[in-house]
Coordinates of C-alpha atoms in Angstrom, one line a residue:
M387 CA -9.0 26.4 -29.8
R388 CA -8.2 27.6 -33.3
Q389 CA -8.1 31.3 -33.5
R390 CA -6.5 34.2 -35.3
Q391 CA -2.9 35.4 -34.8
K392 CA -2.6 37.9 -32.0
T393 CA -1.0 41.2 -32.9
P394 CA 0.1 43.7 -30.1
K395 CA -1.9 46.9 -30.0
T396 CA 1.4 48.8 -29.8
S397 CA 2.8 47.4 -33.0
K398 CA 4.4 50.3 -35.0
N399 CA 3.2 49.2 -38.4
S400 CA -0.1 47.7 -37.3
P401 CA -3.2 49.1 -39.0
I402 CA -5.2 48.3 -36.0
K403 CA -7.5 51.3 -35.3
N404 CA -6.6 53.6 -32.4
N405 CA -8.9 53.5 -29.4
N406 CA -8.5 57.2 -28.9
L407 CA -10.8 58.2 -31.7
S408 CA -11.1 61.8 -32.9
P409 CA -14.0 63.9 -31.7
T410 CA -15.5 63.9 -35.2
C411 CA -15.5 60.1 -35.3
N412 CA -17.0 59.9 -31.8
V413 CA -19.8 62.3 -32.9
A414 CA -20.5 60.2 -36.0
T415 CA -20.6 57.0 -34.0
S416 CA -22.9 58.6 -31.4
E417 CA -25.3 59.8 -34.2
E418 CA -25.3 56.3 -35.8
N419 CA -26.1 54.7 -32.5
T420 CA -28.9 57.1 -31.9
S421 CA -30.3 56.4 -35.4
T422 CA -30.1 52.7 -34.7
I423 CA -31.9 53.0 -31.4
K424 CA -34.7 55.0 -33.0
Q425 CA -35.1 52.4 -35.8
I426 CA -35.3 49.6 -33.2
T427 CA -37.9 51.5 -31.2
N428 CA -39.9 52.2 -34.4
F429 CA -39.9 48.5 -35.5
T430 CA -40.7 47.3 -32.0
E431 CA -43.8 49.5 -32.0
Q432 CA -44.8 48.0 -35.4
I433 CA -44.3 44.5 -34.0
S434 CA -46.7 45.3 -31.1
E435 CA -49.3 46.8 -33.4
K436 CA -49.2 43.7 -35.8
M437 CA -49.4 41.4 -32.8
L438 CA -52.6 43.1 -31.7
R439 CA -54.1 42.8 -35.3
L440 CA -53.0 39.2 -35.6
Q441 CA -55.2 37.7 -32.9
P442 CA -58.6 38.9 -34.3
K443 CA -57.5 37.6 -37.8
H444 CA -56.6 34.2 -36.3
Q445 CA -60.0 34.0 -34.6
K446 CA -61.8 34.8 -37.9
V447 CA -59.9 31.9 -39.5
N448 CA -60.9 29.5 -36.8
E449 CA -64.5 30.6 -37.1
S450 CA -64.5 30.0 -40.8
L451 CA -63.0 26.6 -40.4
R452 CA -65.6 25.7 -37.8
A453 CA -68.4 26.8 -40.2
I454 CA -66.9 24.7 -43.0
R455 CA -66.7 21.7 -40.7
S456 CA -70.2 22.2 -39.5
Q457 CA -71.6 22.6 -43.0
G458 CA -69.6 19.7 -44.3
V459 CA -70.9 17.3 -41.6
R460 CA -74.5 18.3 -42.3
L461 CA -74.2 18.1 -46.1
L462 CA -71.9 15.1 -46.4
G463 CA -73.6 12.8 -44.0
P464 CA -74.6 9.2 -44.9
G465 CA -77.2 9.1 -47.7
S466 CA -77.2 12.9 -48.1
K467 CA -77.2 14.7 -51.4
I468 CA -75.7 18.1 -52.1
S469 CA -78.0 20.5 -53.9
Q470 CA -76.6 23.2 -56.1
N471 CA -77.5 25.8 -53.5
S472 CA -75.8 24.0 -50.7
K473 CA -72.7 23.4 -52.9
A474 CA -72.5 27.2 -53.7
K475 CA -72.7 28.0 -49.9
L476 CA -69.9 25.5 -49.1
I477 CA -67.7 27.0 -51.9
A478 CA -68.4 30.5 -50.6
L479 CA -67.3 29.4 -47.1
Y480 CA -64.1 27.9 -48.5
Q481 CA -63.4 31.1 -50.4
T482 CA -64.0 33.3 -47.3
A483 CA -61.7 31.0 -45.2
Q484 CA -59.0 31.2 -47.9
K485 CA -59.1 35.0 -48.0
Q486 CA -58.8 35.2 -44.2
C487 CA -55.9 32.7 -44.2
V488 CA -54.1 34.8 -46.8
S489 CA -54.7 37.9 -44.7
E490 CA -53.4 36.2 -41.5
H491 CA -50.4 34.8 -43.4
S492 CA -49.5 38.3 -44.8
T493 CA -49.6 39.8 -41.3
I494 CA -47.4 37.0 -39.9
M495 CA -44.8 37.4 -42.7
Q496 CA -44.7 41.2 -42.1
L497 CA -44.3 40.5 -38.4
L498 CA -41.4 38.1 -39.0
D499 CA -39.8 40.6 -41.3
N500 CA -40.0 43.3 -38.6
I501 CA -38.5 40.9 -36.0
Q502 CA -35.6 40.0 -38.3
T503 CA -35.0 43.7 -39.0
V504 CA -34.8 44.4 -35.2
R505 CA -32.4 41.4 -34.9
Q506 CA -30.2 42.8 -37.7
L507 CA -30.1 46.3 -36.1
R508 CA -29.2 44.9 -32.7
L509 CA -26.5 42.7 -34.3
K510 CA -25.1 45.9 -36.0
Q511 CA -25.2 47.7 -32.7
R512 CA -23.3 44.9 -30.9
M513 CA -20.8 44.5 -33.7
A514 CA -20.0 48.2 -33.5
D515 CA -18.8 47.6 -29.9
K516 CA -15.3 46.3 -29.0
L517 CA -16.0 42.6 -28.2
S518 CA -13.9 40.0 -26.5
R519 CA -13.3 36.8 -28.5
G520 CA -15.7 34.9 -26.3
S521 CA -18.5 37.5 -26.7
L522 CA -17.9 37.5 -30.5
M523 CA -18.2 33.7 -30.7
I524 CA -21.5 33.8 -28.7
L525 CA -22.8 36.6 -30.9
L526 CA -22.0 34.7 -34.1
A527 CA -23.7 31.5 -32.7
Q528 CA -26.8 33.5 -31.7
H529 CA -27.0 35.1 -35.2
A530 CA -26.8 31.7 -36.8
A531 CA -29.5 30.2 -34.5
T532 CA -31.9 33.1 -35.2
L533 CA -31.4 33.1 -39.0
P534 CA -35.0 33.1 -40.4
L535 CA -36.5 29.8 -41.5
Y536 CA -37.7 29.9 -45.1
V537 CA -41.5 29.7 -45.3
G538 CA -42.7 29.1 -48.8
Y539 CA -45.8 27.8 -50.5
I540 CA -46.5 24.1 -51.0
E541 CA -45.5 24.3 -54.7
G542 CA -42.4 26.0 -56.0
H543 CA -38.7 25.9 -55.3
P544 CA -36.8 27.9 -52.7
P545 CA -35.0 31.0 -54.1
P546 CA -31.3 31.5 -54.0
L547 CA -29.6 31.9 -50.6
V548 CA -31.9 29.5 -48.9
G549 CA -29.8 26.9 -47.2
A550 CA -27.3 25.4 -49.7
I551 CA -28.8 27.2 -52.7
P552 CA -26.1 29.7 -53.9
R553 CA -26.8 33.2 -55.2
L554 CA -27.3 33.8 -58.9
N555 CA -24.2 34.4 -60.9
G556 CA -23.6 38.0 -61.5
E557 CA -25.9 39.2 -58.8
P558 CA -24.1 41.6 -56.4
I559 CA -24.0 40.8 -52.7
S560 CA -25.8 43.5 -50.7
V561 CA -23.9 45.8 -48.4
G562 CA -24.0 44.6 -44.8
H563 CA -24.3 41.0 -45.8
F564 CA -22.1 38.3 -44.2
V565 CA -19.7 36.5 -46.6
A566 CA -16.8 34.2 -46.7
A567 CA -13.9 36.0 -48.3
F568 CA -10.6 34.5 -49.5
S569 CA -7.8 36.6 -48.0
E570 CA -4.1 35.8 -47.2
D571 CA -4.6 32.2 -48.2
I572 CA -7.6 31.6 -46.0
W573 CA -11.4 31.9 -46.1
I574 CA -12.5 34.4 -43.5
L575 CA -15.8 35.5 -42.2
G576 CA -16.5 39.1 -43.3
E577 CA -19.1 41.8 -43.9
V578 CA -19.6 43.6 -47.2
K579 CA -19.0 47.3 -46.7
A580 CA -19.0 48.6 -50.3
H581 CA -19.0 47.6 -54.0
I582 CA -15.9 48.6 -56.1
P583 CA -16.6 48.5 -59.8
T584 CA -13.5 47.9 -61.9
D585 CA -12.7 47.6 -65.6
Y586 CA -12.5 43.8 -65.3
G587 CA -15.4 43.1 -62.9
L588 CA -16.7 43.8 -59.4
E589 CA -14.7 43.9 -56.3
Y590 CA -15.9 44.1 -52.7
S591 CA -14.7 46.1 -49.7
I592 CA -14.8 43.6 -46.9
R593 CA -14.5 44.1 -43.1
D594 CA -12.9 41.1 -41.4
I595 CA -15.3 40.2 -38.6
D596 CA -12.4 39.1 -36.5
D597 CA -10.6 42.4 -36.9
E598 CA -10.3 44.4 -33.7
V599 CA -11.3 41.6 -31.3
E600 CA -10.1 42.2 -27.8
E601 CA -7.9 39.5 -26.3
E602 CA -6.7 38.9 -22.8
G603 CA -3.5 40.6 -21.8
G604 CA -4.0 43.7 -24.0
M605 CA -3.8 41.8 -27.3
V606 CA -5.8 42.4 -30.4
A607 CA -6.6 39.8 -33.1
G608 CA -5.9 40.7 -36.7
T609 CA -5.3 39.3 -40.1
S610 CA -2.7 41.7 -41.4
S611 CA 0.2 43.5 -39.8
S612 CA 1.3 45.7 -42.7
T613 CA -0.1 49.0 -43.9
N614 CA 1.6 48.5 -47.3
N615 CA -0.7 45.8 -48.4
N616 CA -2.4 47.0 -51.6
N617 CA -5.5 45.0 -50.7
T618 CA -5.9 46.6 -47.3
L619 CA -7.5 50.0 -46.8
T620 CA -7.9 51.8 -43.5
T621 CA -10.8 54.3 -43.5
N622 CA -12.7 55.9 -40.7
N623 CA -10.4 53.9 -38.3
E624 CA -11.8 50.7 -39.9
K625 CA -9.6 48.2 -41.7
L626 CA -11.1 47.0 -45.0
L627 CA -10.0 44.3 -47.4
T628 CA -10.5 44.6 -51.2
V629 CA -11.4 41.1 -52.5
D630 CA -12.3 40.0 -56.1
S631 CA -15.9 38.9 -56.5
N632 CA -14.8 35.3 -57.5
K633 CA -13.2 35.0 -54.0
V634 CA -16.4 36.1 -52.1
I635 CA -19.2 33.7 -51.2
A636 CA -22.5 35.0 -49.8
L637 CA -23.8 33.4 -46.7
P638 CA -27.5 32.3 -46.8
H639 CA -30.4 34.6 -46.0
Y640 CA -32.6 31.7 -44.7
R641 CA -32.4 28.3 -43.1
A642 CA -34.0 25.5 -45.1
D643 CA -36.5 23.1 -43.4
P644 CA -35.3 19.5 -44.0
R645 CA -38.9 18.3 -43.7
R646 CA -40.1 20.5 -46.6
H647 CA -37.0 21.5 -48.6
A648 CA -34.5 18.8 -48.1
H649 CA -33.2 19.4 -51.6
A650 CA -32.0 22.9 -50.4
L651 CA -29.5 21.3 -48.0
F652 CA -26.1 19.7 -48.7
P653 CA -26.5 15.9 -48.7
K654 CA -24.3 13.4 -46.9
G655 CA -20.8 13.2 -48.5
A656 CA -21.0 16.7 -50.0
I657 CA -17.7 18.7 -50.0
V658 CA -18.3 22.1 -48.4
L659 CA -16.6 25.1 -46.9
A660 CA -17.6 25.3 -43.3
L661 CA -16.8 27.6 -40.4
Y662 CA -14.6 25.8 -37.9
P663 CA -16.2 26.0 -34.4
Q664 CA -14.9 28.8 -32.2
T665 CA -13.1 30.5 -35.1
T666 CA -14.0 32.9 -37.9
C667 CA -12.3 30.8 -40.6
F668 CA -13.8 28.5 -43.2
Y669 CA -12.2 25.2 -44.1
K670 CA -12.8 22.3 -46.5
G671 CA -14.9 19.5 -45.0
I672 CA -17.3 16.7 -45.8
V673 CA -20.9 16.5 -44.6
E674 CA -21.3 13.5 -42.4
T675 CA -24.9 14.2 -41.3
P676 CA -27.2 16.8 -42.7
P677 CA -29.7 18.6 -40.4
C678 CA -32.8 16.5 -39.5
G679 CA -34.8 19.4 -38.3
P680 CA -34.9 23.1 -38.9
N681 CA -33.0 23.9 -35.7
D682 CA -30.4 21.2 -36.2
D683 CA -26.8 21.7 -37.3
Y684 CA -24.7 19.9 -39.9
L685 CA -22.1 17.4 -38.7
I686 CA -18.9 18.2 -40.6
A687 CA -15.6 16.3 -40.8
F688 CA -12.9 18.8 -41.6
E689 CA -9.9 17.9 -43.8
D690 CA -6.9 17.7 -41.5
S691 CA -3.9 15.5 -42.1
T692 CA -2.8 15.5 -38.5
F693 CA -5.5 12.9 -37.9
S694 CA -4.9 9.3 -39.0
T695 CA -8.1 9.3 -41.1
G696 CA -7.2 12.6 -42.8
Y697 CA -10.3 14.2 -41.3
S698 CA -11.1 15.7 -37.9
P699 CA -13.9 14.2 -35.7
T700 CA -17.3 15.4 -36.8
L701 CA -18.2 18.8 -35.4
P702 CA -21.6 20.7 -35.4
V703 CA -21.8 23.7 -37.8
P704 CA -25.0 25.7 -38.3
Q705 CA -26.6 26.0 -41.7
F706 CA -25.6 29.7 -41.9
Y707 CA -21.9 28.8 -41.9
V708 CA -21.9 25.9 -44.4
L709 CA -21.2 26.9 -48.0
T710 CA -20.6 25.4 -51.4
F711 CA -16.9 24.5 -51.7
R712 CA -14.8 26.7 -54.0
D713 CA -11.2 25.8 -54.8
V714 CA -8.9 28.8 -55.1
S715 CA -5.8 26.9 -54.1
S716 CA -6.3 27.4 -50.4
S717 CA -4.2 25.6 -47.9
T718 CA -5.4 22.7 -45.8
I719 CA -6.0 23.3 -42.1
C720 CA -2.8 21.5 -41.1
A721 CA -0.6 23.3 -43.7
Y722 CA -2.0 26.7 -42.8
F723 CA -1.4 26.2 -39.1
N724 CA 2.1 25.0 -39.7
K725 CA 2.9 28.5 -41.0
N726 CA 2.2 29.7 -37.4
K727 CA -0.4 32.1 -38.6
R728 CA -3.1 30.4 -36.5
K729 CA -3.2 28.4 -33.3
T730 CA -4.1 24.8 -33.6
L731 CA -5.5 22.2 -31.3
S732 CA -3.0 20.7 -28.8
P733 CA -2.7 16.9 -28.8
E734 CA -4.6 16.8 -25.5
T735 CA -7.4 18.9 -26.9
K736 CA -7.6 16.7 -30.1
E737 CA -7.8 13.6 -27.9
T738 CA -10.6 15.2 -25.9
S739 CA -12.4 16.2 -29.0
S740 CA -12.1 12.7 -30.5
T741 CA -13.4 11.2 -27.3
S742 CA -16.4 13.6 -27.0
S743 CA -17.4 13.1 -30.7
T744 CA -17.6 9.3 -30.2

């Protein structure tokens, strides 16, 4: 399994945060948890209220559709002629049904927004805990699986950050959003913590998602072992990276439905940056098979010279973790692992992976 370099907790120069937090920090964390719990409770109550309002609206829509069907059968039968009065009644029925459909749609969208807000709050709550590597991988997989599906109108084009559609140039990435950030010659999964305006452009303060992951044997995963790195800042016992905006890629806000918005997905043969399974690192790869359904993953062949074909066997990667490729002179998977900064697959594991993929 590919994973980050392990750094001992007791390393003298390690910027890993101390488990024995100060009383002030403990109080702040407790207050934040209390606030999050209150927000979750509030939004959960709103979800219950909207669910109760949704059922009557759905019944009204069905009643309007039955009235239209009944009126249509009577007026549009063989040899029948539609009078102006009957035509006006039928149009009125359609207009009523349309208004009721819009009202139901509005309630459903509000309901989905509330559900997504609760999911985000619970994710924030879980990420604040000290997670084992296995728990982190499960959490990231669940987050990708529950990414909202874009629901648009029949006409129009999906907005930025739906599927493969990138964000608009110059538009800042919101605080709290997941990104791929180029740090120490590798694309890592991170979270935007703050914007840093500079004279020459915007920089982001990024928290490495893999920072402070508990390992077996009292080891902690980390990406840096020096406090003298100018691009690393430790604040409130949290290690942050300062990254230029041109080395940060926003992850999508929505999944794209291949049946309705196939143009919002990467096609077969597209070169992408994709999160390697069971890691928090993005690598260059090629799309072998795009998703066929809204819940399906991409099948990605990662560039890896240790295989005879130059690419790894195809591996499933969710839409959330497949991004437009950006070349900033990053190393290949093989070259990076040869520097002993990451663990690579053993020959036995590769053979097993190749067999399972076929």
